[in-house]
PDB file of C-alpha atoms in Angstrom:
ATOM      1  CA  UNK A  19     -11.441  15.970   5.975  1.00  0.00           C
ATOM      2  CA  UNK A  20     -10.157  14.638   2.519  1.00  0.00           C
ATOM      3  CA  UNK A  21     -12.191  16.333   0.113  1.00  0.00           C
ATOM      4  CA  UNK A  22     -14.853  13.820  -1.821  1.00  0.00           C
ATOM      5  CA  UNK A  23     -14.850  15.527  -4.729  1.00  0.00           C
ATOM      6  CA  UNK A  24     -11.385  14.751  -5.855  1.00  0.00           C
ATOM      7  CA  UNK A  25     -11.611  10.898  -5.089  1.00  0.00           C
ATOM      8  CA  UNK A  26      -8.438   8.277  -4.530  1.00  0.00           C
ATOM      9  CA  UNK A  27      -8.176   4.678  -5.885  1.00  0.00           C
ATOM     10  CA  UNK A  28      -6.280   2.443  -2.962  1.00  0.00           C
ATOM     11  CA  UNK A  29      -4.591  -0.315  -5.012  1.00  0.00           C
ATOM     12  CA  UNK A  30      -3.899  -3.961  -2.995  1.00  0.00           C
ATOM     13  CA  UNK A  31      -1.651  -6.357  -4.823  1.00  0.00           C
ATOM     14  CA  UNK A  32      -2.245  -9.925  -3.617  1.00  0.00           C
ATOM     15  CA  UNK A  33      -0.989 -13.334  -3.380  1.00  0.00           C
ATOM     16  CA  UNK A  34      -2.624 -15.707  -1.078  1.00  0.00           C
ATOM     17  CA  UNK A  35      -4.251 -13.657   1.138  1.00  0.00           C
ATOM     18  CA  UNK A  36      -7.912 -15.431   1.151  1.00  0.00           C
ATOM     19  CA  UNK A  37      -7.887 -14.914   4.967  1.00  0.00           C
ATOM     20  CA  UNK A  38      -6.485 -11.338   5.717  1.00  0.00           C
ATOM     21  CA  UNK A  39      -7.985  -9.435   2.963  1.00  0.00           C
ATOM     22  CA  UNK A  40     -11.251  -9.530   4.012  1.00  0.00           C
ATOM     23  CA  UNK A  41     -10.231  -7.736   7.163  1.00  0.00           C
ATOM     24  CA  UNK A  42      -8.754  -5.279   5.248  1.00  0.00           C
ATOM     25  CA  UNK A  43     -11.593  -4.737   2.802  1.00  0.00           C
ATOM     26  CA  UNK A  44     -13.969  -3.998   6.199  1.00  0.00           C
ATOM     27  CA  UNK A  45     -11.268  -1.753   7.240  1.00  0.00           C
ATOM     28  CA  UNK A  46     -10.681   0.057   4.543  1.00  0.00           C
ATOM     29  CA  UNK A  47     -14.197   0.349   3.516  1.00  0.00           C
ATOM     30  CA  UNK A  48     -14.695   1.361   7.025  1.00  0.00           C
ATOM     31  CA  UNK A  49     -12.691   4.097   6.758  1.00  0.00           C
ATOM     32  CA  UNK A  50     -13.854   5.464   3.579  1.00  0.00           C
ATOM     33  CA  UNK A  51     -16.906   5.389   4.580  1.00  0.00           C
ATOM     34  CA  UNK A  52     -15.875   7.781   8.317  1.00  0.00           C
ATOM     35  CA  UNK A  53     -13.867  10.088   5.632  1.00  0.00           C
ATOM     36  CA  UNK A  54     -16.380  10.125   3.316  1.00  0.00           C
ATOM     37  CA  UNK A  55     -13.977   9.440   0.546  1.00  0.00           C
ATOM     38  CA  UNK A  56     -14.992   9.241  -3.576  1.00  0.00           C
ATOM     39  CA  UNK A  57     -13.041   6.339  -3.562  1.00  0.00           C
ATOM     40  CA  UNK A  58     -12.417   2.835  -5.775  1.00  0.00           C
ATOM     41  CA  UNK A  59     -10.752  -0.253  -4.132  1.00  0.00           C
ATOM     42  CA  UNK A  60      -8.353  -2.335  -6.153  1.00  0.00           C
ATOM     43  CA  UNK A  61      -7.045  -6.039  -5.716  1.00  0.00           C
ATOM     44  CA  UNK A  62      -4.623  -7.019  -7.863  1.00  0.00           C
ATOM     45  CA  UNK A  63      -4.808 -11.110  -7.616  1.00  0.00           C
ATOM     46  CA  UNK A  64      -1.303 -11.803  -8.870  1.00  0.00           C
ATOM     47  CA  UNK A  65      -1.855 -15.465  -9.428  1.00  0.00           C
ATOM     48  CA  UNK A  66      -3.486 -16.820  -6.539  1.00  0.00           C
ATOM     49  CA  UNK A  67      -3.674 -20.224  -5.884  1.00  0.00           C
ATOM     50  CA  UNK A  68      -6.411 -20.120  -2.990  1.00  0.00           C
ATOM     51  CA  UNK A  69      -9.897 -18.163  -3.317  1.00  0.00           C
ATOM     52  CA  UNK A  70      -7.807 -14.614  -2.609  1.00  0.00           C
ATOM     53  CA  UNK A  71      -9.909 -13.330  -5.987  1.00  0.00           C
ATOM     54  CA  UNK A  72     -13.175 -14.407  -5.130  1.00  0.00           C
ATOM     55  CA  UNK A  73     -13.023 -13.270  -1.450  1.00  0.00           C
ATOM     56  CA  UNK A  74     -11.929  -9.973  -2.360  1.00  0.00           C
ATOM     57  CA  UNK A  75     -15.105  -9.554  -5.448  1.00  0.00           C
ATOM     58  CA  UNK A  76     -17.581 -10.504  -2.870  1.00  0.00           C
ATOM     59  CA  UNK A  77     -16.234  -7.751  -0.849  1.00  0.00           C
ATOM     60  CA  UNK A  78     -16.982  -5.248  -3.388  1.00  0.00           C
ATOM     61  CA  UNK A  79     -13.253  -4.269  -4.583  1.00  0.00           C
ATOM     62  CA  UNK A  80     -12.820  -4.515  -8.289  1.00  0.00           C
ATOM     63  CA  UNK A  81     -10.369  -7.256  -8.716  1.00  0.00           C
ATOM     64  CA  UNK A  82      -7.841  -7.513 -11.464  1.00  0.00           C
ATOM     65  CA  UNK A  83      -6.824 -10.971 -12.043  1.00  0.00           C
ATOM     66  CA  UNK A  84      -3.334 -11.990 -13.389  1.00  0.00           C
ATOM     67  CA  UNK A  85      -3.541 -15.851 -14.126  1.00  0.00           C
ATOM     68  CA  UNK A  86       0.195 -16.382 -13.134  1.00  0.00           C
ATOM     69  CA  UNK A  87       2.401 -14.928 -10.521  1.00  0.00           C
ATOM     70  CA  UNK A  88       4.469 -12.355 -12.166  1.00  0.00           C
ATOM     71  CA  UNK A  89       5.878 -10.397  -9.032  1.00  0.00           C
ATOM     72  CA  UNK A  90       4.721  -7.410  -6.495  1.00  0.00           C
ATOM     73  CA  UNK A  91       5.841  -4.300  -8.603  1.00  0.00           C
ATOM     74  CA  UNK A  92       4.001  -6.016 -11.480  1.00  0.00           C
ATOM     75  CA  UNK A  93       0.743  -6.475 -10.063  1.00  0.00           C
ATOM     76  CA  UNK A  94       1.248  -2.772  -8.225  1.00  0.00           C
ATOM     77  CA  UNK A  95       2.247  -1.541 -12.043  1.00  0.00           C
ATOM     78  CA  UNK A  96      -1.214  -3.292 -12.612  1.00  0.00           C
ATOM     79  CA  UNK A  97      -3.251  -1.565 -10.639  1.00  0.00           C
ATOM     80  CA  UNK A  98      -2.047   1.955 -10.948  1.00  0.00           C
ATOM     81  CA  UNK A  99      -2.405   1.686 -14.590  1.00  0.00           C
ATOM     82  CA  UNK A 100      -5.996   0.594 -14.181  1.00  0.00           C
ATOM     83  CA  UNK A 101      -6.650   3.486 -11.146  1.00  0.00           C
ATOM     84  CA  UNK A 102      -9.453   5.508 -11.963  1.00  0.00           C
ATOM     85  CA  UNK A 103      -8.673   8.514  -9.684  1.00  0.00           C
ATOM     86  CA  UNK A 104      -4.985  11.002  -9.391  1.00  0.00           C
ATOM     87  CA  UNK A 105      -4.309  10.289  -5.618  1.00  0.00           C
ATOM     88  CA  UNK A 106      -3.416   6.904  -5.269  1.00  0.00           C
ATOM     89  CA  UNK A 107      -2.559   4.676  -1.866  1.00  0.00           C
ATOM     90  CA  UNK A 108      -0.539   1.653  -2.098  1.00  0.00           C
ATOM     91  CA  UNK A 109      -1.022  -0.827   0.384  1.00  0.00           C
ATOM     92  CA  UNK A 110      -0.448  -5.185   1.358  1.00  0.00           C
ATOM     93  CA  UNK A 111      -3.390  -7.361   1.361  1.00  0.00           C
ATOM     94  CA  UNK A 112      -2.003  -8.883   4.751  1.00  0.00           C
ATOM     95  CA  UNK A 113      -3.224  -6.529   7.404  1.00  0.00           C
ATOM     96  CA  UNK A 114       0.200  -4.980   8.453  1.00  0.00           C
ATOM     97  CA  UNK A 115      -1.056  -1.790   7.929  1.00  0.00           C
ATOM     98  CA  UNK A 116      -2.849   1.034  10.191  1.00  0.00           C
ATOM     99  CA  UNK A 117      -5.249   1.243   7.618  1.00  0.00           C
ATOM    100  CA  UNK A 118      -7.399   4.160   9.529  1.00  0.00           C
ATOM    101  CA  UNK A 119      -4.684   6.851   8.651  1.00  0.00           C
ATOM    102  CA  UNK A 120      -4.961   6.376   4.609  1.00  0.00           C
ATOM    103  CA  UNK A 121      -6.490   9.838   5.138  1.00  0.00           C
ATOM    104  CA  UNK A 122      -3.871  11.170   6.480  1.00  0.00           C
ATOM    105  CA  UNK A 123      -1.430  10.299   3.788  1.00  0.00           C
ATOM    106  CA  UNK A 124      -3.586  11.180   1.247  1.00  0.00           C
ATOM    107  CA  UNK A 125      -3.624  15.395   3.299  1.00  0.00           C
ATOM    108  CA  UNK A 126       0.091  15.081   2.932  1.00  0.00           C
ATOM    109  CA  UNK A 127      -0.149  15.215  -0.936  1.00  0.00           C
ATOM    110  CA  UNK A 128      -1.100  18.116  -0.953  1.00  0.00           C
ATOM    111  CA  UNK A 129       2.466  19.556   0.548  1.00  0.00           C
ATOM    112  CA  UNK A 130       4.445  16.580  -0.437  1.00  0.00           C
ATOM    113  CA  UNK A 131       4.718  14.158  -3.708  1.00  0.00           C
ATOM    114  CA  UNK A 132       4.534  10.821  -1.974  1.00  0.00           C
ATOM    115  CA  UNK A 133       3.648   9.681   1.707  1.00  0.00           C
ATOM    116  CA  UNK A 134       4.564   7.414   3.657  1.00  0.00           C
ATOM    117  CA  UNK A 135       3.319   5.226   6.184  1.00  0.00           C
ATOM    118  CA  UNK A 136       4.652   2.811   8.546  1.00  0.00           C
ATOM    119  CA  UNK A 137       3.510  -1.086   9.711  1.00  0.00           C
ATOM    120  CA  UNK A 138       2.878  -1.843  13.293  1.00  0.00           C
ATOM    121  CA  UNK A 139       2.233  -4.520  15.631  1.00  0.00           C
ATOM    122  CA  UNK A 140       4.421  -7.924  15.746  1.00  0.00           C
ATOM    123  CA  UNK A 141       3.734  -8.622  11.879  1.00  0.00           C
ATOM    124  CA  UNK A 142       6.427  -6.274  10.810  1.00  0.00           C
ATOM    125  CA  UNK A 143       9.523  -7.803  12.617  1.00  0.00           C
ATOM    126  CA  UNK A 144       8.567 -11.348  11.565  1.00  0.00           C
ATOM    127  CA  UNK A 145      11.722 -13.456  13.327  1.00  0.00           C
ATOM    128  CA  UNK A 146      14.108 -13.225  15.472  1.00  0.00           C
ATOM    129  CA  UNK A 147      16.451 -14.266  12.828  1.00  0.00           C
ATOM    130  CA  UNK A 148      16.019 -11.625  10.835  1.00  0.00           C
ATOM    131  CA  UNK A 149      15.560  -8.872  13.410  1.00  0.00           C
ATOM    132  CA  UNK A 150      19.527  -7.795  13.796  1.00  0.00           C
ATOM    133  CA  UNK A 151      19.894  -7.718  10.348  1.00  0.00           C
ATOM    134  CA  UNK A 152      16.946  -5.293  10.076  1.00  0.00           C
ATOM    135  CA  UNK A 153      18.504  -3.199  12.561  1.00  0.00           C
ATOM    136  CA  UNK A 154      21.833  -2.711  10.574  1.00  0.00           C
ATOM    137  CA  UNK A 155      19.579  -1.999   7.218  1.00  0.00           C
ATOM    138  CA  UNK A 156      17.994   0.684   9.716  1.00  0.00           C
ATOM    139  CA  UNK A 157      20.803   2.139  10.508  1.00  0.00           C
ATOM    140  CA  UNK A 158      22.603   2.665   7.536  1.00  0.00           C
ATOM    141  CA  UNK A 159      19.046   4.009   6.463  1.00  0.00           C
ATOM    142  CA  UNK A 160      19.248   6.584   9.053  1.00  0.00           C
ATOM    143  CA  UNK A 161      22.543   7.794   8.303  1.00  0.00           C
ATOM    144  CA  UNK A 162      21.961   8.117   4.670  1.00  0.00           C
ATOM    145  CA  UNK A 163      18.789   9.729   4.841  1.00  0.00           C
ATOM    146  CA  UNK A 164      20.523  11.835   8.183  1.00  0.00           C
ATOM    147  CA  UNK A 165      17.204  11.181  10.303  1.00  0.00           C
ATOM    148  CA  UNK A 166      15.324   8.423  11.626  1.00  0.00           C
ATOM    149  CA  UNK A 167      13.133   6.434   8.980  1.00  0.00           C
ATOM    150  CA  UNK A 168      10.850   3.731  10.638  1.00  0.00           C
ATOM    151  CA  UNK A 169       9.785   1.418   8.099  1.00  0.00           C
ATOM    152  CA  UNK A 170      11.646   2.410   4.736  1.00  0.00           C
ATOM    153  CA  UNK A 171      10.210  -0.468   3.133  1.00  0.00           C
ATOM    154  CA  UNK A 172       7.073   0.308   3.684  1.00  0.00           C
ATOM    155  CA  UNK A 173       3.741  -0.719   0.878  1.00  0.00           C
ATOM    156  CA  UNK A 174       1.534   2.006   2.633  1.00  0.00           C
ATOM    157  CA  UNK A 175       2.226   4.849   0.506  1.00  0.00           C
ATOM    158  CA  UNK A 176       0.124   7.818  -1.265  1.00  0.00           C
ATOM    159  CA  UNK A 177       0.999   9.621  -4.189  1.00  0.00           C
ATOM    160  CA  UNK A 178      -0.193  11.302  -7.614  1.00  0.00           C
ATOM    161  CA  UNK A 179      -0.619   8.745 -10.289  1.00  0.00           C
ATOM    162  CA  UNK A 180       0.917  11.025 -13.123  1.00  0.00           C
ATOM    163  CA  UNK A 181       4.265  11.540 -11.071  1.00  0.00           C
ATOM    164  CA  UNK A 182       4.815   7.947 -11.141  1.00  0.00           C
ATOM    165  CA  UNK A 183       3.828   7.103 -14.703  1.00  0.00           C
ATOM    166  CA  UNK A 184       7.086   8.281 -15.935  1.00  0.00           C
ATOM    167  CA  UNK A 185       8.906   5.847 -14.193  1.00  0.00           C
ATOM    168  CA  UNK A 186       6.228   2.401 -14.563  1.00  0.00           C
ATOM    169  CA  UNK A 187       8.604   1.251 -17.409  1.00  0.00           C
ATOM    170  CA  UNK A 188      11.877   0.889 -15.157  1.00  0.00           C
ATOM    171  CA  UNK A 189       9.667   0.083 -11.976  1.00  0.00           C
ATOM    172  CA  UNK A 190      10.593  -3.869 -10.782  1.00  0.00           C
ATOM    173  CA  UNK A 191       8.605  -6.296 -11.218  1.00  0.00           C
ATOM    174  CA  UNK A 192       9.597  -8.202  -8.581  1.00  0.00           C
TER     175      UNK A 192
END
C-alpha cells in the first residue's frame, strides 16, 4: 500500500468533458479511498465552453479555471504548479484511463523517476483511419527505444514534482 503519509496530487486538464469527468472523479475518488491515499484532486478547466468546471467542483476536485483555451501542456503546467503534494499523476478527463492502478505508478517512484501507464479499451485507437498510421509511429517507437512501448503517448503518468520543475519553462503548451 502507498503510504498516506506522503500524499500525491492527481492533476486532470480538461476541455469539454462535462460528461466523462464525473466518471472519473467516482473512480478516482474510489480508488483513493481503497488505497487510502493523502491525496488532492485537480481539474484544470482550460476554457470550457460546457459546464466541465462546475461538474467537476460539485465533485469535490479543486478546479482551476483558465477563462480561454490556451492548450494541454498549459493547463498540465497549471496544475503541477498549483500541486500541493511531491508525487504527482497526470491523467485525461475522458475516461481512457485504468484509473484503479494510479497506485501502482505512484510504487514505481520509488525505483524510477516517472511512470507510465497505458489506455485501454476501444477509446485509444479512435478510427480506422488513423490506426495504420499509429502502427508505423509504434514501430519506429519500438526500434528506437529497442523494446516494445504500448502507448508512448500516454497522459497517465506519475512522477516527482521537483524533477519536472526544471523543465515547466520549455514544456509545450500545446
Amino acid at each position: 500500500m502507498v503510504s498516506a503519509e506522503e500524499g500525491v496530487s492527481f492533476v486532470i486538464p480538461v476541455h469539454n468533458e462535462e460528461e466523462a469527468i464525473p466518471l472519473v472523479l467516482d473512480t478516482l475518488k474510489a480508488h483513493i479511498k481503497k488505497e487510502n491515499l493523502k491525496a488532492e484532486i485537480l481539474v484544470v478547466d482550460d476554457g470550457s465552453t460546457d459546464q466541465t468546471a462546475s461538474v467537476a467542483a460539485s465533485k469535490g476536485a479543486r478546479v482551476i479555471s483558465v477563462p480561454m483555451n490556451v492548450g494541454y501542456g498549459a493547463a498540465l503546467k497549471r496544475g503541477i504548479e498549483a500541486a500541493s503534494f511531491s508525487k504527482i499523476v497526470i491523467t485525461d478527463g475522458d475516461a481512457s484511463y485504468p484509473l484503479q492502478y494510479a497506485a501502482n505508478l505512484i510504487r514505481q517512484l520509488d525505483r524510477f523517476d516517472l511512470a507510465i501507464g497505458r489506455r485501454t479499451g476501444s477509446l485509444y485507437y479512435r478510427s480506422l483511419l488513423s490506426y495504420p498510421f499509429r502502427l508505423v509511429y509504434l514501430a519506429l517507437i519500438w526500434f528506437v527505444v529497442g523494446r516494445k512501448v504500448p502507448d508512448p503517448n500516454s497522459g497517465f503518468r506519475a512522477f516527482h514534482r521537483e524533477d519536472l520543475l526544471p523543465f515547466l519553462p520549455v514544456m509545450c503548451l500545446g
